[in-house]
Amino acid sequence: AQPTLEIHSESRLRIEVARGEGRPEVRVDLRDDLGGPIADAPVRLSVDGEPLGVVRSDARGTATLPIDARTAIRPLRAEFDGTPFLRPASATYDPAEKRARVELVPTLAASGRLPLDEGAQTIRVHARSSAGAAGLRVRVRDEEGRVLAESQTDALGRAHLGIAAHDLGSPGPGRLVFESDGTETHRPASTSVPVVRTLATLVDVDERSLVARPGARLVVRGTLQTERGPLADEAITLVVAGREEATSVTDEAGRFELAFVLEEGGERRLDARVRFDGSPRGADASESDPIAIEVRPPFPSWPFVLLPLTFVAALFFARKKRLERPAETAPRRPLRTLF
């Protein structure tokens, strides 16, 4: 059976106090790990551990709550309990914190993917801050907390993190966590990105040409594998002339067997391929080389062919026998004489 993959996305929550000309207010911003807004989500607010209220995010993922001046100078906390597919998140606001906020924006060469076949990977990170972002120490960890690479931002807040091939991990879903250290002028920052570590696959068929007649049962066999070995328990599909004809699952050796019956019809040539649609376990989609299927004319209906041949042969032998009979078999009359 195919494995079921359930993904729980990270949630990002920010809280700040806005002081305008009127009454101060708490502002929260709730987003997923791709930066998209999380709408219509309840967020609990508290001050020094005491409940302050519950706000609900709008279509932009934001919500506000008016507060008095005394509350605005006390530590505040926002909490999101999560959903079946979103992880919980929390954030705090400390009015005594004067350091500038830092936002980390990582960019992967293949969005959301780490192709393990391509060796070492370089990930760009852009640090943004109102106080500038030069000279910040930035690192990346995997979902197990292992530090994969470290670097320092340049004058424009950019850093390049090179991850060695042996540190990329195993195929499948995972997460990269990017962090920057706090300094005297900048707060520490962290953000995470979901990734899928992938491997290229190869669909290899045993035969690339088949010959059959209409109504015949054809079997296509082959192997699904990566550079690390065969892939077991993966769905594979046979496509003939653009139509899906059979589906199977690979065994422990990555072998598959796909059977289908040719439709009735005359002589023709069909193109077929074996397709693999990829796997959430990190196997990329691929398909086999073309398979040429030559459909020959159907066999003639022999009883109807033999009957006329038999009739003609019978006439021939009957005529031959009649011609071989003596020319005259009747008894002769006695001769009459005049004497």
Coordinates of C-alpha atoms in Angstrom, one line a residue:
A1 CA 0.0 0.0 0.0
Q2 CA 1.1 3.6 -0.7
P3 CA 2.3 5.5 2.4
T4 CA 0.2 8.4 3.7
L5 CA 2.2 11.6 4.2
E6 CA 0.7 14.2 6.5
I7 CA 2.4 17.6 6.5
H8 CA 2.1 20.1 9.4
S9 CA 3.2 23.5 8.2
E10 CA 5.0 26.0 10.5
S11 CA 3.1 29.1 11.7
R12 CA 4.8 32.4 12.1
L13 CA 3.4 34.9 14.6
R14 CA 4.6 38.5 15.3
I15 CA 3.3 40.9 17.8
E16 CA 4.0 44.6 18.2
V17 CA 2.5 47.7 19.8
A18 CA 1.6 50.6 17.5
R19 CA 1.5 54.1 19.1
G20 CA -0.2 56.5 16.8
E21 CA -1.9 59.8 17.5
G22 CA -4.8 58.0 19.1
R23 CA -5.1 55.1 21.5
P24 CA -2.2 52.5 21.4
E25 CA -3.1 49.0 20.0
V26 CA -1.7 45.6 19.8
R27 CA -1.0 44.3 16.3
V28 CA -0.5 40.6 15.4
D29 CA 0.5 39.1 12.1
L30 CA 0.0 35.4 11.5
R31 CA 1.5 33.6 8.4
D32 CA 2.4 30.1 7.3
D33 CA 6.0 29.0 6.5
L34 CA 5.7 30.2 2.9
G35 CA 4.7 33.7 4.0
G36 CA 1.1 33.4 3.1
P37 CA -1.5 34.9 5.5
I38 CA -3.4 32.6 7.9
A39 CA -7.0 34.0 7.9
D40 CA -9.8 33.7 10.3
A41 CA -7.6 32.2 13.0
P42 CA -8.0 33.0 16.8
V43 CA -5.0 34.5 18.6
R44 CA -4.9 34.8 22.4
L45 CA -3.3 37.8 23.9
S46 CA -2.0 38.1 27.5
V47 CA -0.1 40.7 29.6
D48 CA 2.2 39.5 32.3
G49 CA 0.4 36.1 32.1
E50 CA -3.1 37.6 32.6
P51 CA -5.6 37.2 29.7
L52 CA -6.1 40.3 27.7
G53 CA -8.4 39.1 25.0
V54 CA -8.8 37.0 21.8
V55 CA -8.5 38.5 18.3
R56 CA -9.2 36.8 15.0
S57 CA -7.0 37.4 11.9
D58 CA -8.5 38.9 8.8
A59 CA -7.8 38.0 5.2
R60 CA -4.4 39.5 5.4
G61 CA -3.5 37.4 8.5
T62 CA -3.5 40.5 10.8
A63 CA -5.6 41.5 13.8
T64 CA -5.5 44.4 16.2
L65 CA -6.7 45.1 19.8
P66 CA -6.9 48.6 21.3
I67 CA -5.1 48.8 24.7
D68 CA -4.5 51.6 27.3
A69 CA -1.2 53.3 27.8
R70 CA -0.4 51.4 31.0
T71 CA -0.7 48.0 29.2
A72 CA 1.4 49.3 26.3
I73 CA 4.5 49.5 28.5
R74 CA 4.1 45.9 29.9
P75 CA 5.3 42.7 28.3
L76 CA 2.7 41.1 26.0
R77 CA 2.3 37.6 24.6
A78 CA 0.4 36.3 21.6
E79 CA -0.5 32.6 21.1
F80 CA -1.9 30.6 18.2
D81 CA -3.1 27.1 19.1
G82 CA -2.7 25.8 15.5
T83 CA -5.0 23.6 13.3
P84 CA -4.8 20.0 12.1
F85 CA -2.3 21.2 9.5
L86 CA -0.7 24.2 11.1
R87 CA 1.6 24.0 14.1
P88 CA 1.0 26.3 17.1
A89 CA 3.0 29.5 17.4
S90 CA 3.7 32.2 19.9
A91 CA 5.4 35.6 20.1
T92 CA 6.3 38.1 22.8
Y93 CA 6.6 41.9 22.9
D94 CA 9.0 43.4 25.4
P95 CA 8.7 47.2 25.6
A96 CA 12.2 47.4 27.1
E97 CA 13.7 45.8 23.9
K98 CA 15.3 48.6 21.9
R99 CA 17.2 46.5 19.4
A100 CA 16.1 46.4 15.8
R101 CA 14.0 43.4 14.4
V102 CA 15.6 41.2 11.8
E103 CA 13.8 39.3 9.1
L104 CA 15.5 36.4 7.3
V105 CA 14.4 35.6 3.7
P106 CA 16.0 32.3 2.4
T107 CA 16.0 31.5 -1.3
L108 CA 16.5 27.9 -2.6
A109 CA 17.6 27.3 -6.2
A110 CA 14.8 24.8 -6.7
S111 CA 11.8 26.2 -4.7
G112 CA 11.0 23.8 -1.9
R113 CA 13.3 21.1 -3.2
L114 CA 16.8 19.9 -2.4
P115 CA 18.0 17.6 -5.4
L116 CA 20.3 15.2 -3.8
D117 CA 21.7 14.1 -7.2
E118 CA 23.2 17.5 -7.8
G119 CA 25.7 17.4 -5.0
A120 CA 26.4 20.4 -2.7
Q121 CA 23.7 23.0 -2.5
T122 CA 24.1 26.8 -1.9
I123 CA 21.2 28.7 -0.3
R124 CA 21.0 32.5 -0.3
V125 CA 19.7 34.3 2.7
H126 CA 18.8 38.0 2.7
A127 CA 18.6 39.6 6.2
R128 CA 16.4 42.7 6.4
S129 CA 16.4 45.2 9.3
S130 CA 15.6 48.9 9.8
A131 CA 19.1 49.2 11.3
G132 CA 20.8 47.6 8.4
A133 CA 21.9 43.9 8.3
A134 CA 25.6 43.9 7.6
G135 CA 27.9 41.5 9.6
L136 CA 25.1 39.3 11.1
R137 CA 26.1 35.7 11.7
V138 CA 23.6 33.4 10.0
R139 CA 23.3 29.6 10.1
V140 CA 21.0 26.9 8.8
R141 CA 19.9 23.7 10.7
D142 CA 17.9 20.7 9.6
E143 CA 14.8 19.4 11.3
E144 CA 17.0 17.4 13.7
G145 CA 18.8 20.5 14.9
R146 CA 22.1 19.7 13.1
V147 CA 24.0 22.8 11.9
L148 CA 24.5 22.4 8.1
A149 CA 26.3 25.7 7.3
E150 CA 27.2 29.1 8.7
S151 CA 28.1 32.4 7.1
Q152 CA 28.1 36.2 7.6
T153 CA 26.0 38.8 5.8
D154 CA 27.7 41.3 3.6
A155 CA 27.1 45.0 3.4
L156 CA 23.7 44.4 1.8
G157 CA 22.6 41.8 4.3
R158 CA 23.2 38.9 2.0
A159 CA 24.7 35.6 3.0
H160 CA 25.5 32.4 1.0
L161 CA 25.2 29.1 2.9
G162 CA 26.9 26.1 1.2
I163 CA 25.7 22.7 2.3
A164 CA 27.9 19.7 1.6
A165 CA 26.4 16.8 -0.3
H166 CA 26.8 14.4 2.6
D167 CA 25.0 16.8 4.9
L168 CA 21.9 17.1 2.8
G169 CA 20.2 14.1 4.4
S170 CA 18.0 11.3 3.1
P171 CA 15.2 11.6 0.5
G172 CA 11.8 12.8 1.8
P173 CA 10.2 15.8 3.4
G174 CA 12.0 17.9 6.0
R175 CA 12.6 21.4 7.2
L176 CA 15.4 23.9 7.2
V177 CA 15.7 26.4 10.0
F178 CA 17.6 29.7 9.4
E179 CA 18.8 31.7 12.4
S180 CA 20.8 34.9 13.0
D181 CA 22.5 35.7 16.3
G182 CA 21.5 38.7 18.3
T183 CA 23.8 41.7 18.7
E184 CA 23.9 44.9 20.7
T185 CA 21.8 46.5 17.9
H186 CA 19.9 43.6 16.4
R187 CA 17.5 41.0 17.9
P188 CA 18.0 37.4 17.2
A189 CA 15.9 36.0 14.3
S190 CA 14.7 32.7 13.1
T191 CA 12.6 31.3 10.2
S192 CA 12.0 27.9 8.7
V193 CA 11.2 26.6 5.3
P194 CA 9.7 23.2 4.4
V195 CA 11.7 21.2 1.9
V196 CA 11.6 17.9 0.1
R197 CA 14.9 16.1 -0.5
T198 CA 14.6 14.4 -3.9
L199 CA 16.4 11.8 -6.0
A200 CA 16.1 11.4 -9.7
T201 CA 14.5 8.1 -10.8
L202 CA 14.9 5.7 -13.7
V203 CA 12.1 3.6 -15.2
D204 CA 13.8 0.8 -17.2
V205 CA 11.7 -1.7 -19.2
D206 CA 12.9 -5.2 -20.2
E207 CA 11.6 -4.9 -23.8
R208 CA 11.2 -1.8 -26.0
S209 CA 9.3 -3.5 -28.8
L210 CA 6.4 -5.9 -28.7
V211 CA 4.4 -7.8 -31.4
A212 CA 0.9 -9.0 -30.9
R213 CA -2.5 -9.5 -32.5
P214 CA -5.8 -7.9 -31.4
G215 CA -7.3 -9.5 -28.2
A216 CA -3.8 -10.7 -27.0
R217 CA -2.7 -10.1 -23.5
L218 CA 0.6 -8.2 -23.3
V219 CA 2.8 -7.9 -20.2
V220 CA 5.4 -5.1 -19.7
R221 CA 8.0 -5.7 -17.1
G222 CA 10.8 -3.5 -15.8
T223 CA 12.5 -1.9 -12.8
L224 CA 12.1 1.4 -10.9
Q225 CA 15.3 2.7 -9.3
T226 CA 17.5 5.6 -8.2
E227 CA 21.3 5.9 -8.1
R228 CA 20.9 4.5 -4.5
G229 CA 19.1 1.4 -5.5
P230 CA 15.6 0.0 -6.3
L231 CA 12.4 1.7 -5.1
A232 CA 9.8 -0.6 -3.5
D233 CA 6.1 -0.1 -2.9
E234 CA 5.7 2.7 -5.5
A235 CA 2.8 3.0 -7.9
I236 CA 3.7 2.7 -11.6
T237 CA 1.4 3.2 -14.7
L238 CA 1.4 1.9 -18.2
V239 CA 0.2 4.5 -20.8
V240 CA -0.7 3.2 -24.3
A241 CA -1.5 5.7 -27.0
G242 CA -2.1 8.4 -24.4
R243 CA -4.4 6.3 -22.3
E244 CA -3.7 4.7 -19.0
E245 CA -4.1 0.9 -19.4
A246 CA -2.7 -0.6 -16.2
T247 CA -1.3 0.2 -12.8
S248 CA 0.9 -1.8 -10.5
V249 CA 3.2 -1.5 -7.4
T250 CA 6.9 -2.3 -7.4
D251 CA 8.1 -5.1 -5.3
E252 CA 11.1 -5.1 -2.9
A253 CA 13.5 -5.3 -5.9
G254 CA 11.8 -2.4 -7.6
R255 CA 10.4 -4.8 -10.2
F256 CA 6.9 -4.2 -11.8
E257 CA 4.7 -6.1 -14.1
L258 CA 1.9 -4.4 -16.1
A259 CA -0.6 -6.5 -18.1
F260 CA -3.3 -5.3 -20.6
V261 CA -5.3 -6.7 -23.5
L262 CA -5.1 -5.2 -27.0
E263 CA -8.3 -3.9 -28.4
E264 CA -9.8 -5.4 -31.5
G265 CA -8.9 -3.7 -34.8
G266 CA -6.7 -4.0 -37.8
E267 CA -3.0 -3.7 -38.3
R268 CA -1.4 -0.7 -36.5
R269 CA 1.5 0.6 -34.4
L270 CA 1.1 1.9 -30.9
D271 CA 3.5 3.9 -28.7
A272 CA 3.5 3.1 -25.0
R273 CA 5.4 4.3 -21.9
V274 CA 5.7 3.3 -18.3
R275 CA 5.2 6.4 -16.1
F276 CA 6.1 7.1 -12.5
D277 CA 4.4 10.1 -10.9
G278 CA 6.9 10.6 -8.1
S279 CA 6.6 10.0 -4.4
P280 CA 6.2 12.1 -1.3
R281 CA 9.2 10.1 0.0
G282 CA 11.4 12.2 -2.3
A283 CA 11.5 10.2 -5.5
D284 CA 11.1 12.4 -8.6
A285 CA 8.7 11.6 -11.4
S286 CA 10.0 9.9 -14.5
E287 CA 9.0 7.7 -17.4
S288 CA 10.5 5.0 -19.5
D289 CA 11.8 5.2 -23.1
P290 CA 9.0 4.6 -25.7
I291 CA 7.8 1.1 -26.2
A292 CA 6.8 0.2 -29.8
I293 CA 3.8 -2.2 -30.0
E294 CA 3.2 -3.7 -33.5
V295 CA -0.3 -4.9 -33.9
R296 CA -0.5 -7.4 -36.7
P297 CA -3.7 -8.4 -38.6
P298 CA -5.9 -10.9 -36.9
F299 CA -5.7 -14.6 -37.9
P300 CA -8.2 -15.6 -40.7
S301 CA -11.3 -17.7 -39.7
W302 CA -10.0 -21.1 -40.8
P303 CA -13.3 -23.0 -41.0
F304 CA -14.7 -20.6 -43.5
V305 CA -11.5 -20.8 -45.6
L306 CA -11.3 -24.6 -45.5
L307 CA -14.9 -25.3 -46.6
P308 CA -14.6 -23.8 -50.1
L309 CA -11.2 -25.4 -50.5
T310 CA -12.6 -28.7 -49.6
F311 CA -15.5 -28.3 -52.1
V312 CA -13.2 -27.4 -54.9
A313 CA -10.9 -30.4 -54.2
A314 CA -13.9 -32.7 -54.1
L315 CA -15.0 -31.5 -57.6
F316 CA -11.5 -31.9 -58.9
F317 CA -11.2 -35.5 -57.8
A318 CA -14.7 -36.4 -59.0
R319 CA -14.0 -35.1 -62.5
K320 CA -10.6 -36.8 -62.6
K321 CA -12.2 -40.1 -61.7
R322 CA -14.9 -39.8 -64.3
L323 CA -12.3 -39.1 -67.0
E324 CA -10.3 -42.2 -66.1
R325 CA -13.3 -44.6 -66.7
P326 CA -13.1 -46.8 -69.9
A327 CA -14.5 -45.1 -72.9
E328 CA -17.0 -47.9 -73.7
T329 CA -18.2 -50.5 -71.1
A330 CA -21.6 -51.6 -72.7
P331 CA -21.7 -55.2 -74.3
R332 CA -21.3 -55.5 -78.1
R333 CA -24.1 -56.6 -80.4
P334 CA -23.5 -59.8 -82.5
L335 CA -22.7 -59.1 -86.2
R336 CA -25.5 -60.0 -88.7
T337 CA -24.6 -61.7 -91.9
L338 CA -26.5 -62.1 -95.2
F339 CA -25.7 -65.8 -95.4

